[in-house]
PDB file of C-alpha atoms in Angstrom:
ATOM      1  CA  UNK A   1      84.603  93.135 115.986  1.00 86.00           C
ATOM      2  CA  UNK A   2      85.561  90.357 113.260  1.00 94.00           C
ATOM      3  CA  UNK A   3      84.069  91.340 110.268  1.00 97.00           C
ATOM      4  CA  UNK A   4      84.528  88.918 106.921  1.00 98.00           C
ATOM      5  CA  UNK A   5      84.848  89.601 103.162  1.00 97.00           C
ATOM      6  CA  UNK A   6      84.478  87.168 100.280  1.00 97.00           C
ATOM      7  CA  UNK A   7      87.397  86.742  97.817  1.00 96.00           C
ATOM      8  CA  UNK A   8      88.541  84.343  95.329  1.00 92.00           C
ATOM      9  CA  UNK A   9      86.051  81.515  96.853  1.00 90.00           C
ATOM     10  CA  UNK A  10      86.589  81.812 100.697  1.00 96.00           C
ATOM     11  CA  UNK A  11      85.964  84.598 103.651  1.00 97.00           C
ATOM     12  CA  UNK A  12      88.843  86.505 104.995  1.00 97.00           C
ATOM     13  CA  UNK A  13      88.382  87.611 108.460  1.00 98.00           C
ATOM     14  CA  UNK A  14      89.911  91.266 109.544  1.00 98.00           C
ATOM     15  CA  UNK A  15      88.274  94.081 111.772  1.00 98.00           C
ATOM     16  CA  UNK A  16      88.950  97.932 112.086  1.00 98.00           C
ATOM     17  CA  UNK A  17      89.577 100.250 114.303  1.00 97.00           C
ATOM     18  CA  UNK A  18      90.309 103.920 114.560  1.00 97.00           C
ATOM     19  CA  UNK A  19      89.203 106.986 112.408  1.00 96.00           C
ATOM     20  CA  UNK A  20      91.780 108.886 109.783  1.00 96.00           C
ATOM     21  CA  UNK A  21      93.706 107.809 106.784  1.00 96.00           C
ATOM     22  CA  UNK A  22      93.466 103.936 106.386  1.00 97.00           C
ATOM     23  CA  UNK A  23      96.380 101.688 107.307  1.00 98.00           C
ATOM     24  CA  UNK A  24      95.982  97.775 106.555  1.00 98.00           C
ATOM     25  CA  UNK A  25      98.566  95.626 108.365  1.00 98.00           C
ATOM     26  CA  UNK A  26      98.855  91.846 107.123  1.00 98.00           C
ATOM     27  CA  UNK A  27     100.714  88.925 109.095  1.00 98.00           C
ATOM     28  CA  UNK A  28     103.111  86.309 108.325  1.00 96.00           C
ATOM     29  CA  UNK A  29     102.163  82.621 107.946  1.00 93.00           C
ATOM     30  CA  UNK A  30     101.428  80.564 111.069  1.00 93.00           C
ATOM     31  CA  UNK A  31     100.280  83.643 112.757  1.00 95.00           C
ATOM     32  CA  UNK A  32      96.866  85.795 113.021  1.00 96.00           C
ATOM     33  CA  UNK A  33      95.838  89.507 112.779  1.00 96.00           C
ATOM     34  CA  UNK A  34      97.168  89.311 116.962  1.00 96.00           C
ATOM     35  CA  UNK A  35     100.724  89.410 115.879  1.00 97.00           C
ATOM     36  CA  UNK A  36     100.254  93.545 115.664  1.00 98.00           C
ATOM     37  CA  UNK A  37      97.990  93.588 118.450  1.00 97.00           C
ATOM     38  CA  UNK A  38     100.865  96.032 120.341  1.00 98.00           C
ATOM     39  CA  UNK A  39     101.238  98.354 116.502  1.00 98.00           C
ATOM     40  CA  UNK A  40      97.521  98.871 116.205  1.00 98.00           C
ATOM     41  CA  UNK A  41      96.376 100.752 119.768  1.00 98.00           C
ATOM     42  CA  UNK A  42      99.427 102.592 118.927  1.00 98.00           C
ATOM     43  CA  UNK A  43      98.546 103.560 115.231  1.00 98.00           C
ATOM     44  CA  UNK A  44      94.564 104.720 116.453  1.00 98.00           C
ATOM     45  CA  UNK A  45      96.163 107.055 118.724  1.00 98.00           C
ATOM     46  CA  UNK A  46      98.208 108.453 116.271  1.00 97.00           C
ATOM     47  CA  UNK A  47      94.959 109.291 114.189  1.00 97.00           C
ATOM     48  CA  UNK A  48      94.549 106.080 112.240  1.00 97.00           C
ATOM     49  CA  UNK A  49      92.129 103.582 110.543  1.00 97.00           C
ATOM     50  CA  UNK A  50      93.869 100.648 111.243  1.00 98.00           C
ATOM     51  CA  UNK A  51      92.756  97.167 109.704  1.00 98.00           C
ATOM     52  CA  UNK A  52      94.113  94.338 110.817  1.00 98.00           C
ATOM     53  CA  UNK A  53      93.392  90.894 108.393  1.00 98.00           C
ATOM     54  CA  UNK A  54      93.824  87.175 108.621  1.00 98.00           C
ATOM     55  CA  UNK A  55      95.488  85.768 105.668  1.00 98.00           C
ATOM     56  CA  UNK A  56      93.678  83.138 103.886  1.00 97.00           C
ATOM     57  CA  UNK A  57      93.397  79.967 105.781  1.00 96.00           C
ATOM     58  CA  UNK A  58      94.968  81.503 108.738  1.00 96.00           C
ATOM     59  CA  UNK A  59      93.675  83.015 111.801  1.00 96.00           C
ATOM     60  CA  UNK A  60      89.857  83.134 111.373  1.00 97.00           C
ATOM     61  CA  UNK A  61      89.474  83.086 108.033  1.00 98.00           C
ATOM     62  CA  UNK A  62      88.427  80.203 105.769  1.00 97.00           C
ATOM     63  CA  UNK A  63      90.562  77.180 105.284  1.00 96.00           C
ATOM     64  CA  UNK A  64      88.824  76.644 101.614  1.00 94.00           C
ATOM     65  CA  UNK A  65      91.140  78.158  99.693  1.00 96.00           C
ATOM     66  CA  UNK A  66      93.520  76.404  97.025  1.00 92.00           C
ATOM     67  CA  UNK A  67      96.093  79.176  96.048  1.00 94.00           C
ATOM     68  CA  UNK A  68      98.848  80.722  98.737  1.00 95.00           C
ATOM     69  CA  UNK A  69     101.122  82.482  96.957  1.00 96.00           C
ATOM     70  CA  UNK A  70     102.266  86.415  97.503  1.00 96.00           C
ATOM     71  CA  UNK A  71     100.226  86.826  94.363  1.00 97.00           C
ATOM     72  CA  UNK A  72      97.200  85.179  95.987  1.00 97.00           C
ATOM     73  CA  UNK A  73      97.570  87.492  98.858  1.00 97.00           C
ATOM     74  CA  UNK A  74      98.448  90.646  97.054  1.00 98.00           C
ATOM     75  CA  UNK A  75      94.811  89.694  95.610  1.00 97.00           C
ATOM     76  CA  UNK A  76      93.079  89.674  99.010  1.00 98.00           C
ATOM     77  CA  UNK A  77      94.507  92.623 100.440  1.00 98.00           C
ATOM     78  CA  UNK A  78      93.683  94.831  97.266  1.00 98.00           C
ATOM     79  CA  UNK A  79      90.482  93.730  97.700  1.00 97.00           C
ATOM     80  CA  UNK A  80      90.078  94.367 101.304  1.00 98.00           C
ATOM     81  CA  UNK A  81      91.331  98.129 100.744  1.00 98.00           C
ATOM     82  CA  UNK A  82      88.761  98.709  97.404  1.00 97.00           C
ATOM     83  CA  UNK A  83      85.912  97.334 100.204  1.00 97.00           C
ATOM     84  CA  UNK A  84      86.839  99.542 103.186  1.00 97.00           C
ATOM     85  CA  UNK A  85      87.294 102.502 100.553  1.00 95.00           C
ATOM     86  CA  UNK A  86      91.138 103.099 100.115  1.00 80.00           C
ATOM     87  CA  UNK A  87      93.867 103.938  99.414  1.00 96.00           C
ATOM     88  CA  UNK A  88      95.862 102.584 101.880  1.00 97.00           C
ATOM     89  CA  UNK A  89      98.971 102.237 103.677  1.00 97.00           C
ATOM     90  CA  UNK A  90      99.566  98.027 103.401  1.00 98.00           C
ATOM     91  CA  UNK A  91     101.830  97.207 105.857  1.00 98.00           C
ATOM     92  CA  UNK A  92     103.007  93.117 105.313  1.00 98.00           C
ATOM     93  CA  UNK A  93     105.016  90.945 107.024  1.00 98.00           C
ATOM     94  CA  UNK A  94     107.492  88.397 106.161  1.00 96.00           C
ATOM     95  CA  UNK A  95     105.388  86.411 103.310  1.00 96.00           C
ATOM     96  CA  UNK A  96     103.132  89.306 103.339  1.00 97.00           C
ATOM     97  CA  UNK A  97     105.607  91.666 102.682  1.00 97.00           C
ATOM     98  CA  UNK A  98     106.401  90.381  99.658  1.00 96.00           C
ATOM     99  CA  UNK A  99     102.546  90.925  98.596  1.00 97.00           C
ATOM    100  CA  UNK A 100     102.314  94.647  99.372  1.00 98.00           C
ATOM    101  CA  UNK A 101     105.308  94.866  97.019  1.00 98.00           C
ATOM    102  CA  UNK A 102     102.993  92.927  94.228  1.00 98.00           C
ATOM    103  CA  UNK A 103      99.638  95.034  95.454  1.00 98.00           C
ATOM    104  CA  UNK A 104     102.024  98.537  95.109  1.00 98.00           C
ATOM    105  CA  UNK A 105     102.794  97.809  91.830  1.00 98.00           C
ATOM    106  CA  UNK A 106      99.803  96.096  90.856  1.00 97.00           C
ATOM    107  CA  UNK A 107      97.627  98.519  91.688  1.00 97.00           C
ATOM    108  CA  UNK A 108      99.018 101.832  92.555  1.00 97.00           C
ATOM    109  CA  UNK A 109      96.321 103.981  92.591  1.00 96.00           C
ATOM    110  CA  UNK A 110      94.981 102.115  95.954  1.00 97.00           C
ATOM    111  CA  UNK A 111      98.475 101.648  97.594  1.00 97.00           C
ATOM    112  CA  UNK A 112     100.097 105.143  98.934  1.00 97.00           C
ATOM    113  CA  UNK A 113     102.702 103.527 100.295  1.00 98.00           C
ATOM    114  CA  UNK A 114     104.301  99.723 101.835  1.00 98.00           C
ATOM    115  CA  UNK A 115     106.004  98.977 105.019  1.00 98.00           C
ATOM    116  CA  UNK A 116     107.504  95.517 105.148  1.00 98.00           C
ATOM    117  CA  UNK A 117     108.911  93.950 107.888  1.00 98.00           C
ATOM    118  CA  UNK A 118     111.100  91.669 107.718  1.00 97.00           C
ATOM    119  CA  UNK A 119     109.930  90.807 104.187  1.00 97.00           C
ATOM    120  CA  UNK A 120     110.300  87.513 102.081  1.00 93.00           C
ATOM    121  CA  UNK A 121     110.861  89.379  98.803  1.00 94.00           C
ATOM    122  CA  UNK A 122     113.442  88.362  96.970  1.00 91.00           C
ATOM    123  CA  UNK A 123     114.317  84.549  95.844  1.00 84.00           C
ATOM    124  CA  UNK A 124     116.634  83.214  98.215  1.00 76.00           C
ATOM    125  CA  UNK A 125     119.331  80.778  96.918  1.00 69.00           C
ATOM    126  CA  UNK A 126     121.022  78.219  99.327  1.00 64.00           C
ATOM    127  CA  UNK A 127     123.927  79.157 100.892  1.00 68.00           C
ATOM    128  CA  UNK A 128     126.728  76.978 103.244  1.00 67.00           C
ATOM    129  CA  UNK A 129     128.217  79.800 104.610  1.00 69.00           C
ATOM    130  CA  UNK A 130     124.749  81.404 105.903  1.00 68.00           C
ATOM    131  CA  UNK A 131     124.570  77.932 107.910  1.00 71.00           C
ATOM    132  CA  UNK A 132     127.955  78.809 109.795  1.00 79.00           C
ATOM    133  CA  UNK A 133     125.741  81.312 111.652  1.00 73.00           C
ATOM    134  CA  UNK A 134     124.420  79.372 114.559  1.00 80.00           C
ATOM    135  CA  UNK A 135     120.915  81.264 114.451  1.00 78.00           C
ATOM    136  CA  UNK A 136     120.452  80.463 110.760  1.00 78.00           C
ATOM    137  CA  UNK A 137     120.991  76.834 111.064  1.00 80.00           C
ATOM    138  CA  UNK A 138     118.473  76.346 113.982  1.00 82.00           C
ATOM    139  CA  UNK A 139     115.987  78.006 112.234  1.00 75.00           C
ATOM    140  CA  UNK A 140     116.473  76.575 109.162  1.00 83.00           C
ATOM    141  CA  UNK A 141     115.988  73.243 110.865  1.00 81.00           C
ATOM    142  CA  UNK A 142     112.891  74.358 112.156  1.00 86.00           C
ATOM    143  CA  UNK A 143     111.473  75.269 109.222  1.00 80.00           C
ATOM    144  CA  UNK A 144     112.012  72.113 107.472  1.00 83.00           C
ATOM    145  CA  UNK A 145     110.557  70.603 109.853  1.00 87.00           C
ATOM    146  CA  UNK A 146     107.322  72.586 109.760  1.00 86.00           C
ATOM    147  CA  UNK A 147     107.208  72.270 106.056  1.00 85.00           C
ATOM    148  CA  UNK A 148     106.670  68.601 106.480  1.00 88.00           C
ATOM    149  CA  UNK A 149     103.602  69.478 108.571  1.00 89.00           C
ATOM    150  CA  UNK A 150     105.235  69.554 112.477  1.00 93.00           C
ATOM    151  CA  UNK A 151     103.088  72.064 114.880  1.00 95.00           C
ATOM    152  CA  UNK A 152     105.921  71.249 117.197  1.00 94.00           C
ATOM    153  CA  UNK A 153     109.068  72.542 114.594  1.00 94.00           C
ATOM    154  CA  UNK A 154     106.911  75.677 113.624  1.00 94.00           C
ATOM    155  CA  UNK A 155     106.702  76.425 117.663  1.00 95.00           C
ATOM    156  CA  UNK A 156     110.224  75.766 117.844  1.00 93.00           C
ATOM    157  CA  UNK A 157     111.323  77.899 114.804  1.00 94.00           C
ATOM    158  CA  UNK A 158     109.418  80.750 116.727  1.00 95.00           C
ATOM    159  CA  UNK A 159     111.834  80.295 119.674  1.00 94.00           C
ATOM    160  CA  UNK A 160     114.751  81.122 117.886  1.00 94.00           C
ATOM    161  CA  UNK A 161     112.877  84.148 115.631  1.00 95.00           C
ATOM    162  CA  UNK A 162     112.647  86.060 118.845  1.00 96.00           C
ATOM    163  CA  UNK A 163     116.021  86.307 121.101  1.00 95.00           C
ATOM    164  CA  UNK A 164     116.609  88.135 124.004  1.00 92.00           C
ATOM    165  CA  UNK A 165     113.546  90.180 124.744  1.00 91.00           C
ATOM    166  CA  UNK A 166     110.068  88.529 124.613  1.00 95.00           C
ATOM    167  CA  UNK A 167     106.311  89.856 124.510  1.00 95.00           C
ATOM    168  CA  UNK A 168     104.761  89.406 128.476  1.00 95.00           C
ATOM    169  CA  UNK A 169     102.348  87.627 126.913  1.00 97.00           C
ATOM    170  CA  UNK A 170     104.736  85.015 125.302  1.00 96.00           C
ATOM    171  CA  UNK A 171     103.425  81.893 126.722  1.00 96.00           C
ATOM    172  CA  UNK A 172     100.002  82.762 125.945  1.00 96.00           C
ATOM    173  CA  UNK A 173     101.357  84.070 122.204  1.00 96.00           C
ATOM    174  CA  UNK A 174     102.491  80.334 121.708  1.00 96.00           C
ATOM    175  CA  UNK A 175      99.047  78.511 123.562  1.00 97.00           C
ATOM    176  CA  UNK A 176      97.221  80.374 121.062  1.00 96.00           C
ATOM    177  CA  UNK A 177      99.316  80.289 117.624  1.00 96.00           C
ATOM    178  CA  UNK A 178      99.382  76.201 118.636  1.00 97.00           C
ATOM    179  CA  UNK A 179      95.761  76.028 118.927  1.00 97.00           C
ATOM    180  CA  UNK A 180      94.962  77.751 116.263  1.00 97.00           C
ATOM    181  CA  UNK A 181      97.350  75.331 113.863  1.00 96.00           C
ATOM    182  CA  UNK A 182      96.115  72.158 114.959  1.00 96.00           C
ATOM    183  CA  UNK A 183      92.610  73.477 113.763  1.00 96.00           C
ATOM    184  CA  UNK A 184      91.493  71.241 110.808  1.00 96.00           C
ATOM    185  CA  UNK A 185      93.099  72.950 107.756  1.00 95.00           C
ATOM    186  CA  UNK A 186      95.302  75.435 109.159  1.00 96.00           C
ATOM    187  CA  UNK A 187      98.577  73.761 109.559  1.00 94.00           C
ATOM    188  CA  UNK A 188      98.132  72.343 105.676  1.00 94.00           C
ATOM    189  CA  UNK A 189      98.160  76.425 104.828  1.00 95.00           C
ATOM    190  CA  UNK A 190     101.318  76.750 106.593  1.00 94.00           C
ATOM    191  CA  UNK A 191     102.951  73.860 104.444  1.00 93.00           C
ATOM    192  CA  UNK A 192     101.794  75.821 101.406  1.00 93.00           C
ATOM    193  CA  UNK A 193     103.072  78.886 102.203  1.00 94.00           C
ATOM    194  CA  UNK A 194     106.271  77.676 103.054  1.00 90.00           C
ATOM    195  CA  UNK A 195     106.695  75.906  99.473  1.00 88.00           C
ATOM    196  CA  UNK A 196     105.577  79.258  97.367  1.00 89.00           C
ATOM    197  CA  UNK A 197     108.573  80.840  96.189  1.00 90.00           C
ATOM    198  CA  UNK A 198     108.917  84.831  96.398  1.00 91.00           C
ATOM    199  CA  UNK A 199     110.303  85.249  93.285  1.00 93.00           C
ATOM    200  CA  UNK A 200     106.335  86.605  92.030  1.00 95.00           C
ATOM    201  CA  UNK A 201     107.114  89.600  94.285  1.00 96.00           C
ATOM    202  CA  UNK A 202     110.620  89.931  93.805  1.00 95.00           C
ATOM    203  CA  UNK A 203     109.658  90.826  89.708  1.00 96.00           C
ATOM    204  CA  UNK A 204     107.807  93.470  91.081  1.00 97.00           C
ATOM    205  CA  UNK A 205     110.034  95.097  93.102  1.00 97.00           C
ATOM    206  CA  UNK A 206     111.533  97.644  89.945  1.00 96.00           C
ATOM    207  CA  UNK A 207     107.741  98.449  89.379  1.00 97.00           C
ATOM    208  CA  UNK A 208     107.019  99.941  92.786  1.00 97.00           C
ATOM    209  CA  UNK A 209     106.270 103.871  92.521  1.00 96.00           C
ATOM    210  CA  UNK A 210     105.174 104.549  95.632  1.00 96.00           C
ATOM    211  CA  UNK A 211     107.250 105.119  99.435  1.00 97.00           C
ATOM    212  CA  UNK A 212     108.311 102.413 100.898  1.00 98.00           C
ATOM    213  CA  UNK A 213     109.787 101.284 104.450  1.00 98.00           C
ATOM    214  CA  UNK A 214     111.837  97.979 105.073  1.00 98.00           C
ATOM    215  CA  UNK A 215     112.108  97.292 108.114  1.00 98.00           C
ATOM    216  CA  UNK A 216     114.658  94.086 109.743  1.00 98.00           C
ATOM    217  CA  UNK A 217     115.804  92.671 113.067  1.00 97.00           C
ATOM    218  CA  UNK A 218     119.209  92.303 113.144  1.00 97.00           C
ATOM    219  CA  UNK A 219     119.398  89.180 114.765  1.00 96.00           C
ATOM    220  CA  UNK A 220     116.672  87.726 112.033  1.00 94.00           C
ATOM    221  CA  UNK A 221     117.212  83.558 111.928  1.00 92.00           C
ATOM    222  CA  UNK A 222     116.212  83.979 108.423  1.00 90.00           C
ATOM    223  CA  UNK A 223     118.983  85.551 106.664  1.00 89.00           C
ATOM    224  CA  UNK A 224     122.773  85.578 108.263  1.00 87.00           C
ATOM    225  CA  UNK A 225     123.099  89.121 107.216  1.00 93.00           C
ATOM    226  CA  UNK A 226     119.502  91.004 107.650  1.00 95.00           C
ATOM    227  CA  UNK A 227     120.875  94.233 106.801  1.00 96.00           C
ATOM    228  CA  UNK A 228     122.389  93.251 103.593  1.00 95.00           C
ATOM    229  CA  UNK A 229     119.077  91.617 102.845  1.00 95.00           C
ATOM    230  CA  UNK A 230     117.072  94.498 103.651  1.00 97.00           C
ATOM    231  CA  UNK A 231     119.595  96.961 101.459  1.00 97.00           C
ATOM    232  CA  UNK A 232     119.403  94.620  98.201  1.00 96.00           C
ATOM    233  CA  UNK A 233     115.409  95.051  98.374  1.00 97.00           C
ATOM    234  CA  UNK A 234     116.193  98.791  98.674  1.00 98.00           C
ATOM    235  CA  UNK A 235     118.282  98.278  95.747  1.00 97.00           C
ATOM    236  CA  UNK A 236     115.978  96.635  93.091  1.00 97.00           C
ATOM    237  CA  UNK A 237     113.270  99.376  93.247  1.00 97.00           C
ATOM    238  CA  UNK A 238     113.772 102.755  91.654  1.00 97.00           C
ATOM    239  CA  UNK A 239     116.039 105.161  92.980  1.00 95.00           C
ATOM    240  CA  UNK A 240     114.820 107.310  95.999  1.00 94.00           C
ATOM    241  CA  UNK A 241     111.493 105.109  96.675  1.00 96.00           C
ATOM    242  CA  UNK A 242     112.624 102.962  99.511  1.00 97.00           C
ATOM    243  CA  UNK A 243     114.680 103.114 102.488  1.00 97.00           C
ATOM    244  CA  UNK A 244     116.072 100.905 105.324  1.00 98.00           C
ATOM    245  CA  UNK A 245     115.592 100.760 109.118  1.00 98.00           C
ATOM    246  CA  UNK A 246     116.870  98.140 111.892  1.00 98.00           C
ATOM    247  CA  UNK A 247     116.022  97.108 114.525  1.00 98.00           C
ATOM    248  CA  UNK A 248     118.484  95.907 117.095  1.00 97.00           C
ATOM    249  CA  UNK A 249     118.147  92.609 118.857  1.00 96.00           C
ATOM    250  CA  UNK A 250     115.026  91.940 117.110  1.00 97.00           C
ATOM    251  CA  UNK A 251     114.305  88.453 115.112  1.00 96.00           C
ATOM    252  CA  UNK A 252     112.047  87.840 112.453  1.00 96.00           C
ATOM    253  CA  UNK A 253     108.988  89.798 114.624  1.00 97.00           C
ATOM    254  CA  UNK A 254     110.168  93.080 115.662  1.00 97.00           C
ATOM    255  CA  UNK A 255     106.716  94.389 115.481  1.00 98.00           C
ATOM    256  CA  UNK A 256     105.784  91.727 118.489  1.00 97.00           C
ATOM    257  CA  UNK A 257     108.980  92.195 119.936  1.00 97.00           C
ATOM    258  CA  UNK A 258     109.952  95.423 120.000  1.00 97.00           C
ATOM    259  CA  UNK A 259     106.781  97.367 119.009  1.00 98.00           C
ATOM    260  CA  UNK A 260     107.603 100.695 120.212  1.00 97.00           C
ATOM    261  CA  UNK A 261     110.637 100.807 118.054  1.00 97.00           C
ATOM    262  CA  UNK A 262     109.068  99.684 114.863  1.00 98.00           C
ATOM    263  CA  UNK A 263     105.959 101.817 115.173  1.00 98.00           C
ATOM    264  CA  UNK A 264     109.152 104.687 115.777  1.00 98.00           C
ATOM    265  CA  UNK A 265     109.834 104.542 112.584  1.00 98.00           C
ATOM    266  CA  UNK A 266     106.590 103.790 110.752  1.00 98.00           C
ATOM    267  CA  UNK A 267     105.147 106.919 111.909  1.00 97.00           C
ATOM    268  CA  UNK A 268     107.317 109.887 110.385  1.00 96.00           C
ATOM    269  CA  UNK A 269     107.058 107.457 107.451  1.00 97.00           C
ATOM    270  CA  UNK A 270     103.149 106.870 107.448  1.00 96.00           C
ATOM    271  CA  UNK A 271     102.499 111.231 108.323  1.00 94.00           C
ATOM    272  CA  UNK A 272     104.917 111.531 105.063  1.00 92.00           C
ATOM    273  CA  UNK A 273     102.782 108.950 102.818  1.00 89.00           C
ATOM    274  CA  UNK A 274      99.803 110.974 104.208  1.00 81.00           C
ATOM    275  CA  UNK A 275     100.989 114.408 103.061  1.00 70.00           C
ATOM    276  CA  UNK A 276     102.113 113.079  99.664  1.00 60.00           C
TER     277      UNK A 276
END
């Protein structure tokens, strides 16, 4: 059942499921709390509260807010854990991963632990030679194009984030992330999103004390080499707090695409924050 909390001047929409320690998962833009709807089933079985969120402006939630940065987020999931009675596990992907990173070190005493999937954490600088890879320059293209406000480019970009394997549900993943962008409201959000710079999480990343789990597709259009991106996050937060898993064949979803696998490795990681 969609259940809706005020912050910051708008309604965020999310609903819960499951009994046991509490696990928040957050999308990327341009999606809705359905991008995990393969992780969650399999999270309540393992003995989980799972809740799942809209980000601001996205999904069901209002389109009335004015900020969309990873701080902005960070803000709204923080607040969604202190209502549903943490802590929590926040699990956040691509833009959202960067705000778990700000909401672990922000406010540690309701994070346990992060899992981000292929996160936008780190300030990315331009590079030619990432646009050699043939993946990388299609989705770049993409993207540009849905930063200047194109439903069409932002369906397109999703095309190339997921090679190879594909949810059954694919063409009805796309019907509904389309119709839910050319809602008054929610494509502007998108735009925004795309223009915020991580570089608010990636000053946060030395000040995260708590476990955490990257996880990347190795065949991510985002980044030419996925694994090195995935290592330097590793790298700027103290020694011994994070580690690194692939996924293989996976693009910038591998929690859509290859659920099974990611949930894998979130498990071990999750009973481990648990114990701690």
């Amino acid at each position: 059942m969609t259940e809706f909390l005020n912050v910051d001047g708008g309604r965020i929409a999310y609903e819960v499921s499951g009994e046991g320690p509490l696990v928040v998962l957050a999308p990327g833009m341009g999606e809705s709390r359905d991008a995990y709807r393969f992780v969650v089933p399999q999270l309540v079985s393992a003995g989980y509260r799972v809740a799942v969120t809209d980000l601001r402006g996205a999904g069901e939630s209002d389109v009335t807010f004015t900020g969309f940065t990873r701080t902005d987020i960070a803000g709204d999931l923080v607040a969604l854990i202190r209502h549903l009675g943490g802590p929590a596990v926040l699990v956040g992907h691509s833009i959202s991963g960067g705000a778990v990173t700000i909401a672990a070190a922000t406010a540690p005493e309701l994070v346990s632990a992060i899992v981000e999937l292929a996160p936008f954490t780190r300030a990315q600088a331009f590079s030619v030679a990432a646009l050699r890879v043939k993946r990388v320059r299609q989705g770049s293209v993409h993207l540009a194009g849905a930063m200047f406000g194109s439903v069409k480019q932002w369906l397109a970009y999703l095309e190339v984030s997921y090679p190879g394997q594909r949810p059954a549900d694919w063409t009805g993943q796309l019907a509904r992330i389309e119709a839910n962008l050319r809602e008054p409201g929610r494509m502007k959000t998108l735009q925004k999103m795309t223009q915020s710079t991580p570089a608010d999480a990636g000053a946060q990343l030395g000040s995260v004390r708590c476990p955490a789990l990257i996880i990347e597709g190795t065949l991510d259009p985002d980044w030419a080499d996925p694994k090195a991106e995935g290592e330097a996050i590793v790298a700027a937060m103290p020694a011994g707090v994070a580690t690194l898993a692939l996924v293989e064949g996976a693009g910038h979803y591998p929690h859509t695409q290859f659920p099974d696998q990611v949930v894998t490795h979130m498990l071990p990681f999750l009973a481990a924050a648990v114990r701690a």
